[in-house]
């Protein structure tokens, strides 16, 4: 029992701490640098979560090859979309990119709810993801106001 609780606290704590760089970037005194920092961190976290899709698909024992491959290919497609969405940030137009990334974070969460490959996720992780993803989506919407 203590090991499980420790793991839940570690995962939950790290997930919540992962929100801090978004907040720092949004509050950065220089909006141009804040926008770039926000975009880069957003892309980094998104790519990390897509990489988790790979790992999950590769270690899940009871998946068909089609299910396994589907999760891996979809994660690659999502990373490519995220990279394409970030390009306008560096050209000084942030609204579409930020709202697009907010949508992609929501798509990742929806994928984790709907795709068979994620059925074995622990309940505490599922709850953590909903809360943290909601905060990240909200911060992207706030960033639209901060970085017009």
Short mmCIF file of N, CA and C in Angstrom, two decimals:
data_model
loop_
_atom_site.label_atom_id
_atom_site.label_comp_id
_atom_site.label_asym_id
_atom_site.label_seq_id
_atom_site.Cartn_x
_atom_site.Cartn_y
_atom_site.Cartn_z
N UNK A 1 0.80 -1.21 0.00
CA UNK A 1 0.00 0.00 0.00
C UNK A 1 0.85 1.28 0.00
N UNK A 2 1.88 1.41 0.85
CA UNK A 2 2.67 2.65 0.83
C UNK A 2 3.33 2.89 -0.53
N UNK A 3 3.76 1.85 -1.23
CA UNK A 3 4.36 2.02 -2.55
C UNK A 3 3.39 2.60 -3.54
N UNK A 4 2.16 2.13 -3.51
CA UNK A 4 1.14 2.64 -4.42
C UNK A 4 0.82 4.09 -4.13
N UNK A 5 0.69 4.42 -2.86
CA UNK A 5 0.39 5.80 -2.48
C UNK A 5 1.55 6.71 -2.87
N UNK A 6 2.77 6.25 -2.65
CA UNK A 6 3.94 7.03 -3.05
C UNK A 6 3.98 7.28 -4.55
N UNK A 7 3.65 6.26 -5.34
CA UNK A 7 3.63 6.40 -6.79
C UNK A 7 2.55 7.39 -7.21
N UNK A 8 1.39 7.30 -6.59
CA UNK A 8 0.30 8.21 -6.91
C UNK A 8 0.68 9.65 -6.58
N UNK A 9 1.33 9.85 -5.43
CA UNK A 9 1.77 11.20 -5.05
C UNK A 9 2.84 11.72 -6.00
N UNK A 10 3.77 10.87 -6.38
CA UNK A 10 4.82 11.27 -7.30
C UNK A 10 4.24 11.66 -8.65
N UNK A 11 3.41 10.81 -9.21
CA UNK A 11 2.81 11.07 -10.52
C UNK A 11 1.93 12.32 -10.46
N UNK A 12 1.09 12.40 -9.46
CA UNK A 12 0.22 13.57 -9.31
C UNK A 12 1.00 14.85 -9.09
N UNK A 13 2.01 14.78 -8.23
CA UNK A 13 2.82 15.96 -7.94
C UNK A 13 3.58 16.44 -9.16
N UNK A 14 4.20 15.52 -9.89
CA UNK A 14 4.93 15.92 -11.09
C UNK A 14 3.99 16.48 -12.16
N UNK A 15 2.81 15.89 -12.27
CA UNK A 15 1.84 16.39 -13.25
C UNK A 15 1.41 17.81 -12.91
N UNK A 16 1.14 18.06 -11.65
CA UNK A 16 0.73 19.41 -11.23
C UNK A 16 1.90 20.39 -11.39
N UNK A 17 3.11 19.97 -11.02
CA UNK A 17 4.27 20.85 -11.21
C UNK A 17 4.51 21.16 -12.68
N UNK A 18 4.09 20.26 -13.54
CA UNK A 18 4.24 20.49 -14.97
C UNK A 18 3.43 21.66 -15.50
N UNK A 19 2.48 22.13 -14.72
CA UNK A 19 1.67 23.29 -15.10
C UNK A 19 2.44 24.59 -14.86
N UNK A 20 3.37 24.58 -13.91
CA UNK A 20 4.08 25.79 -13.50
C UNK A 20 4.77 26.50 -14.66
N UNK A 21 5.53 25.80 -15.52
CA UNK A 21 6.18 26.52 -16.63
C UNK A 21 5.19 27.24 -17.56
N UNK A 22 4.00 26.69 -17.75
CA UNK A 22 2.99 27.39 -18.54
C UNK A 22 2.65 28.73 -17.87
N UNK A 23 2.45 28.68 -16.56
CA UNK A 23 2.11 29.90 -15.81
C UNK A 23 3.24 30.92 -15.86
N UNK A 24 4.46 30.45 -15.69
CA UNK A 24 5.62 31.35 -15.73
C UNK A 24 5.76 32.00 -17.10
N UNK A 25 5.59 31.23 -18.15
CA UNK A 25 5.70 31.78 -19.51
C UNK A 25 4.60 32.81 -19.76
N UNK A 26 3.39 32.52 -19.32
CA UNK A 26 2.27 33.44 -19.53
C UNK A 26 2.47 34.75 -18.76
N UNK A 27 3.19 34.68 -17.64
CA UNK A 27 3.42 35.87 -16.81
C UNK A 27 4.75 36.55 -17.13
N UNK A 28 5.50 36.04 -18.10
CA UNK A 28 6.82 36.59 -18.42
C UNK A 28 6.69 38.06 -18.82
N UNK A 29 7.58 38.91 -18.32
CA UNK A 29 7.47 40.36 -18.60
C UNK A 29 7.56 40.72 -20.08
N UNK A 30 8.34 39.99 -20.85
CA UNK A 30 8.46 40.25 -22.29
C UNK A 30 7.51 39.30 -23.02
N UNK A 31 6.39 39.82 -23.55
CA UNK A 31 5.40 38.94 -24.19
C UNK A 31 5.96 38.12 -25.35
N UNK A 32 6.89 38.67 -26.12
CA UNK A 32 7.44 37.92 -27.25
C UNK A 32 8.20 36.69 -26.76
N UNK A 33 9.02 36.86 -25.73
CA UNK A 33 9.75 35.72 -25.17
C UNK A 33 8.81 34.77 -24.44
N UNK A 34 7.83 35.32 -23.74
CA UNK A 34 6.85 34.48 -23.05
C UNK A 34 6.08 33.61 -24.02
N UNK A 35 5.70 34.19 -25.15
CA UNK A 35 4.95 33.43 -26.17
C UNK A 35 5.80 32.27 -26.69
N UNK A 36 7.06 32.54 -26.98
CA UNK A 36 7.94 31.47 -27.50
C UNK A 36 8.17 30.40 -26.44
N UNK A 37 8.42 30.82 -25.19
CA UNK A 37 8.62 29.85 -24.11
C UNK A 37 7.37 29.00 -23.91
N UNK A 38 6.20 29.63 -23.94
CA UNK A 38 4.93 28.91 -23.79
C UNK A 38 4.78 27.89 -24.91
N UNK A 39 5.04 28.32 -26.15
CA UNK A 39 4.87 27.43 -27.31
C UNK A 39 5.84 26.25 -27.25
N UNK A 40 7.09 26.53 -26.91
CA UNK A 40 8.07 25.45 -26.85
C UNK A 40 7.74 24.45 -25.75
N UNK A 41 7.34 24.97 -24.59
CA UNK A 41 7.00 24.06 -23.49
C UNK A 41 5.74 23.27 -23.85
N UNK A 42 4.77 23.91 -24.45
CA UNK A 42 3.55 23.23 -24.87
C UNK A 42 3.88 22.09 -25.82
N UNK A 43 4.73 22.37 -26.79
CA UNK A 43 5.12 21.34 -27.75
C UNK A 43 5.89 20.21 -27.08
N UNK A 44 6.79 20.57 -26.15
CA UNK A 44 7.57 19.55 -25.45
C UNK A 44 6.66 18.62 -24.65
N UNK A 45 5.72 19.18 -23.91
CA UNK A 45 4.80 18.35 -23.11
C UNK A 45 3.93 17.50 -24.02
N UNK A 46 3.46 18.09 -25.11
CA UNK A 46 2.61 17.34 -26.03
C UNK A 46 3.38 16.15 -26.62
N UNK A 47 4.63 16.39 -27.03
CA UNK A 47 5.45 15.31 -27.58
C UNK A 47 5.72 14.24 -26.53
N UNK A 48 5.96 14.66 -25.30
CA UNK A 48 6.17 13.71 -24.21
C UNK A 48 4.94 12.81 -24.06
N UNK A 49 3.76 13.40 -24.04
CA UNK A 49 2.53 12.61 -23.87
C UNK A 49 2.31 11.68 -25.07
N UNK A 50 2.65 12.13 -26.25
CA UNK A 50 2.54 11.24 -27.42
C UNK A 50 3.55 10.10 -27.32
N UNK A 51 4.71 10.36 -26.76
CA UNK A 51 5.69 9.30 -26.53
C UNK A 51 5.18 8.27 -25.54
N UNK A 52 4.41 8.74 -24.57
CA UNK A 52 3.79 7.82 -23.61
C UNK A 52 2.83 6.88 -24.35
N UNK A 53 2.18 7.39 -25.38
CA UNK A 53 1.30 6.53 -26.17
C UNK A 53 2.11 5.38 -26.77
N UNK A 54 3.30 5.68 -27.28
CA UNK A 54 4.16 4.64 -27.84
C UNK A 54 4.48 3.59 -26.78
N UNK A 55 4.96 4.06 -25.64
CA UNK A 55 5.36 3.14 -24.58
C UNK A 55 4.18 2.28 -24.14
N UNK A 56 3.04 2.90 -23.98
CA UNK A 56 1.85 2.17 -23.55
C UNK A 56 1.48 1.09 -24.58
N UNK A 57 1.49 1.46 -25.84
CA UNK A 57 1.15 0.50 -26.89
C UNK A 57 2.15 -0.64 -26.96
N UNK A 58 3.42 -0.35 -26.75
CA UNK A 58 4.45 -1.37 -26.88
C UNK A 58 4.44 -2.37 -25.72
N UNK A 59 4.01 -1.95 -24.54
CA UNK A 59 4.06 -2.87 -23.39
C UNK A 59 2.71 -3.52 -23.07
N UNK A 60 1.65 -3.04 -23.67
CA UNK A 60 0.34 -3.64 -23.40
C UNK A 60 0.31 -5.05 -23.96
N UNK A 61 0.07 -6.02 -23.11
CA UNK A 61 0.18 -7.42 -23.49
C UNK A 61 -1.01 -7.94 -24.29
N UNK A 62 -2.18 -7.41 -24.04
CA UNK A 62 -3.38 -8.00 -24.63
C UNK A 62 -3.94 -7.21 -25.82
N UNK A 63 -3.07 -6.58 -26.59
CA UNK A 63 -3.51 -5.82 -27.75
C UNK A 63 -3.22 -6.57 -29.04
N UNK A 64 -4.07 -6.35 -30.01
CA UNK A 64 -3.78 -6.87 -31.34
C UNK A 64 -2.73 -5.96 -31.98
N UNK A 65 -2.09 -6.44 -33.01
CA UNK A 65 -1.11 -5.61 -33.72
C UNK A 65 -1.77 -4.37 -34.31
N UNK A 66 -3.01 -4.51 -34.74
CA UNK A 66 -3.75 -3.37 -35.30
C UNK A 66 -3.97 -2.30 -34.23
N UNK A 67 -4.37 -2.70 -33.03
CA UNK A 67 -4.56 -1.74 -31.94
C UNK A 67 -3.24 -1.08 -31.57
N UNK A 68 -2.22 -1.88 -31.45
CA UNK A 68 -0.90 -1.38 -31.09
C UNK A 68 -0.41 -0.37 -32.13
N UNK A 69 -0.47 -0.75 -33.39
CA UNK A 69 -0.01 0.12 -34.48
C UNK A 69 -0.86 1.38 -34.58
N UNK A 70 -2.14 1.24 -34.37
CA UNK A 70 -3.03 2.40 -34.45
C UNK A 70 -2.67 3.49 -33.46
N UNK A 71 -2.38 3.10 -32.22
CA UNK A 71 -1.98 4.08 -31.21
C UNK A 71 -0.67 4.75 -31.55
N UNK A 72 0.27 3.98 -32.06
CA UNK A 72 1.59 4.53 -32.41
C UNK A 72 1.47 5.49 -33.59
N UNK A 73 0.77 5.09 -34.64
CA UNK A 73 0.62 5.95 -35.82
C UNK A 73 -0.15 7.22 -35.47
N UNK A 74 -1.21 7.08 -34.71
CA UNK A 74 -2.00 8.26 -34.33
C UNK A 74 -1.16 9.24 -33.52
N UNK A 75 -0.31 8.74 -32.64
CA UNK A 75 0.53 9.65 -31.86
C UNK A 75 1.48 10.41 -32.78
N UNK A 76 2.01 9.76 -33.81
CA UNK A 76 2.89 10.45 -34.75
C UNK A 76 2.14 11.53 -35.52
N UNK A 77 0.93 11.22 -35.95
CA UNK A 77 0.11 12.20 -36.67
C UNK A 77 -0.15 13.42 -35.78
N UNK A 78 -0.46 13.17 -34.52
CA UNK A 78 -0.73 14.27 -33.60
C UNK A 78 0.51 15.14 -33.37
N UNK A 79 1.68 14.54 -33.28
CA UNK A 79 2.92 15.31 -33.10
C UNK A 79 3.17 16.18 -34.33
N UNK A 80 2.96 15.64 -35.52
CA UNK A 80 3.15 16.42 -36.74
C UNK A 80 2.18 17.60 -36.77
N UNK A 81 0.93 17.35 -36.41
CA UNK A 81 -0.05 18.44 -36.35
C UNK A 81 0.37 19.51 -35.34
N UNK A 82 0.85 19.08 -34.18
CA UNK A 82 1.29 20.03 -33.16
C UNK A 82 2.45 20.89 -33.66
N UNK A 83 3.39 20.26 -34.34
CA UNK A 83 4.53 21.02 -34.88
C UNK A 83 4.05 22.04 -35.91
N UNK A 84 3.15 21.64 -36.77
CA UNK A 84 2.62 22.57 -37.78
C UNK A 84 1.85 23.72 -37.12
N UNK A 85 1.14 23.41 -36.05
CA UNK A 85 0.39 24.45 -35.34
C UNK A 85 1.30 25.46 -34.66
N UNK A 86 2.47 25.05 -34.25
CA UNK A 86 3.36 25.95 -33.52
C UNK A 86 4.05 26.94 -34.44
N UNK A 87 4.16 26.67 -35.71
CA UNK A 87 4.87 27.57 -36.63
C UNK A 87 4.36 29.01 -36.56
N UNK A 88 3.05 29.27 -36.52
CA UNK A 88 2.60 30.66 -36.45
C UNK A 88 3.06 31.41 -35.19
N UNK A 89 3.30 30.69 -34.11
CA UNK A 89 3.76 31.33 -32.87
C UNK A 89 5.06 32.09 -33.16
N UNK A 90 5.92 31.50 -33.95
CA UNK A 90 7.21 32.10 -34.22
C UNK A 90 7.13 33.18 -35.30
N UNK A 91 5.97 33.29 -35.92
CA UNK A 91 5.74 34.34 -36.90
C UNK A 91 4.89 35.46 -36.30
N UNK A 92 4.73 35.45 -34.99
CA UNK A 92 4.06 36.50 -34.21
C UNK A 92 2.55 36.52 -34.36
N UNK A 93 1.95 35.40 -34.61
CA UNK A 93 0.49 35.28 -34.55
C UNK A 93 0.18 34.05 -33.73
N UNK A 94 -0.36 34.26 -32.56
CA UNK A 94 -0.44 33.16 -31.61
C UNK A 94 -1.84 32.56 -31.45
N UNK A 95 -2.88 33.28 -31.77
CA UNK A 95 -4.23 32.84 -31.41
C UNK A 95 -4.57 31.46 -31.97
N UNK A 96 -4.44 31.27 -33.26
CA UNK A 96 -4.81 29.98 -33.87
C UNK A 96 -3.95 28.86 -33.33
N UNK A 97 -2.64 29.13 -33.16
CA UNK A 97 -1.73 28.09 -32.66
C UNK A 97 -2.09 27.69 -31.24
N UNK A 98 -2.36 28.65 -30.39
CA UNK A 98 -2.68 28.35 -28.99
C UNK A 98 -4.01 27.60 -28.87
N UNK A 99 -5.00 28.05 -29.61
CA UNK A 99 -6.30 27.35 -29.56
C UNK A 99 -6.19 25.96 -30.18
N UNK A 100 -5.37 25.84 -31.22
CA UNK A 100 -5.15 24.53 -31.83
C UNK A 100 -4.47 23.57 -30.87
N UNK A 101 -3.49 24.06 -30.13
CA UNK A 101 -2.81 23.20 -29.15
C UNK A 101 -3.76 22.83 -28.01
N UNK A 102 -4.60 23.77 -27.59
CA UNK A 102 -5.60 23.45 -26.56
C UNK A 102 -6.47 22.30 -27.04
N UNK A 103 -6.89 22.37 -28.28
CA UNK A 103 -7.71 21.30 -28.86
C UNK A 103 -6.95 19.98 -28.93
N UNK A 104 -5.67 20.03 -29.32
CA UNK A 104 -4.88 18.80 -29.40
C UNK A 104 -4.67 18.16 -28.03
N UNK A 105 -4.48 18.96 -26.99
CA UNK A 105 -4.37 18.39 -25.64
C UNK A 105 -5.68 17.70 -25.26
N UNK A 106 -6.81 18.29 -25.64
CA UNK A 106 -8.11 17.66 -25.36
C UNK A 106 -8.26 16.37 -26.17
N UNK A 107 -7.77 16.35 -27.41
CA UNK A 107 -7.82 15.15 -28.25
C UNK A 107 -6.98 14.03 -27.62
N UNK A 108 -5.81 14.38 -27.10
CA UNK A 108 -4.99 13.37 -26.42
C UNK A 108 -5.75 12.73 -25.27
N UNK A 109 -6.37 13.56 -24.46
CA UNK A 109 -7.13 13.04 -23.32
C UNK A 109 -8.29 12.16 -23.80
N UNK A 110 -8.99 12.62 -24.81
CA UNK A 110 -10.10 11.83 -25.36
C UNK A 110 -9.59 10.49 -25.89
N UNK A 111 -8.44 10.51 -26.57
CA UNK A 111 -7.85 9.27 -27.07
C UNK A 111 -7.54 8.31 -25.94
N UNK A 112 -7.04 8.85 -24.83
CA UNK A 112 -6.73 7.99 -23.69
C UNK A 112 -7.99 7.41 -23.05
N UNK A 113 -9.10 8.06 -23.25
CA UNK A 113 -10.38 7.56 -22.72
C UNK A 113 -11.01 6.53 -23.64
N UNK A 114 -10.81 6.68 -24.95
CA UNK A 114 -11.54 5.88 -25.92
C UNK A 114 -10.77 4.71 -26.51
N UNK A 115 -9.46 4.85 -26.65
CA UNK A 115 -8.68 3.80 -27.32
C UNK A 115 -8.40 2.64 -26.37
N UNK A 116 -8.55 1.45 -26.86
CA UNK A 116 -8.37 0.24 -26.08
C UNK A 116 -6.99 0.15 -25.44
N UNK A 117 -5.98 0.70 -26.11
CA UNK A 117 -4.61 0.61 -25.63
C UNK A 117 -4.46 1.22 -24.23
N UNK A 118 -5.35 2.14 -23.86
CA UNK A 118 -5.23 2.83 -22.57
C UNK A 118 -6.19 2.29 -21.50
N UNK A 119 -6.87 1.22 -21.79
CA UNK A 119 -7.86 0.68 -20.85
C UNK A 119 -7.24 0.30 -19.50
N UNK A 120 -5.98 -0.05 -19.50
CA UNK A 120 -5.33 -0.49 -18.26
C UNK A 120 -4.75 0.63 -17.41
N UNK A 121 -4.94 1.88 -17.81
CA UNK A 121 -4.39 2.97 -17.01
C UNK A 121 -5.01 2.97 -15.61
N UNK A 122 -4.21 3.23 -14.58
CA UNK A 122 -4.76 3.30 -13.23
C UNK A 122 -5.75 4.45 -13.09
N UNK A 123 -6.74 4.25 -12.26
CA UNK A 123 -7.78 5.26 -12.07
C UNK A 123 -7.21 6.59 -11.58
N UNK A 124 -6.23 6.54 -10.66
CA UNK A 124 -5.65 7.79 -10.16
C UNK A 124 -5.00 8.58 -11.29
N UNK A 125 -4.37 7.87 -12.24
CA UNK A 125 -3.73 8.55 -13.37
C UNK A 125 -4.79 9.17 -14.28
N UNK A 126 -5.87 8.46 -14.50
CA UNK A 126 -6.95 9.00 -15.33
C UNK A 126 -7.51 10.28 -14.73
N UNK A 127 -7.71 10.28 -13.40
CA UNK A 127 -8.23 11.47 -12.72
C UNK A 127 -7.22 12.61 -12.80
N UNK A 128 -5.96 12.29 -12.60
CA UNK A 128 -4.91 13.31 -12.67
C UNK A 128 -4.87 13.93 -14.05
N UNK A 129 -4.94 13.10 -15.09
CA UNK A 129 -4.90 13.60 -16.47
C UNK A 129 -6.06 14.54 -16.78
N UNK A 130 -7.24 14.21 -16.27
CA UNK A 130 -8.39 15.08 -16.53
C UNK A 130 -8.15 16.46 -15.90
N UNK A 131 -7.71 16.48 -14.65
CA UNK A 131 -7.48 17.75 -13.97
C UNK A 131 -6.36 18.56 -14.61
N UNK A 132 -5.25 17.92 -14.87
CA UNK A 132 -4.10 18.64 -15.44
C UNK A 132 -4.39 19.08 -16.87
N UNK A 133 -5.00 18.22 -17.66
CA UNK A 133 -5.33 18.61 -19.04
C UNK A 133 -6.32 19.76 -19.05
N UNK A 134 -7.28 19.76 -18.14
CA UNK A 134 -8.23 20.88 -18.06
C UNK A 134 -7.49 22.18 -17.75
N UNK A 135 -6.54 22.12 -16.83
CA UNK A 135 -5.75 23.31 -16.50
C UNK A 135 -4.91 23.76 -17.70
N UNK A 136 -4.30 22.82 -18.39
CA UNK A 136 -3.46 23.15 -19.54
C UNK A 136 -4.30 23.78 -20.66
N UNK A 137 -5.47 23.23 -20.92
CA UNK A 137 -6.36 23.80 -21.93
C UNK A 137 -6.76 25.22 -21.51
N UNK A 138 -7.12 25.41 -20.25
CA UNK A 138 -7.49 26.74 -19.76
C UNK A 138 -6.32 27.72 -19.89
N UNK A 139 -5.11 27.26 -19.58
CA UNK A 139 -3.94 28.14 -19.70
C UNK A 139 -3.66 28.51 -21.16
N UNK A 140 -3.95 27.63 -22.08
CA UNK A 140 -3.80 27.98 -23.49
C UNK A 140 -4.81 29.05 -23.88
N UNK A 141 -6.00 28.98 -23.33
CA UNK A 141 -7.01 30.00 -23.60
C UNK A 141 -6.60 31.33 -22.97
N UNK A 142 -6.08 31.29 -21.75
CA UNK A 142 -5.56 32.50 -21.12
C UNK A 142 -4.42 33.08 -21.95
N UNK A 143 -3.57 32.23 -22.48
CA UNK A 143 -2.44 32.67 -23.28
C UNK A 143 -2.90 33.41 -24.54
N UNK A 144 -4.06 33.04 -25.07
CA UNK A 144 -4.61 33.76 -26.22
C UNK A 144 -4.83 35.23 -25.86
N UNK A 145 -5.26 35.48 -24.63
CA UNK A 145 -5.47 36.84 -24.16
C UNK A 145 -4.13 37.54 -23.91
N UNK A 146 -3.20 36.81 -23.31
CA UNK A 146 -1.90 37.39 -22.96
C UNK A 146 -1.02 37.60 -24.19
N UNK A 147 -1.09 36.69 -25.16
CA UNK A 147 -0.25 36.74 -26.35
C UNK A 147 -1.11 36.87 -27.61
N UNK A 148 -1.74 38.01 -27.81
CA UNK A 148 -2.63 38.14 -29.00
C UNK A 148 -1.87 38.07 -30.31
#
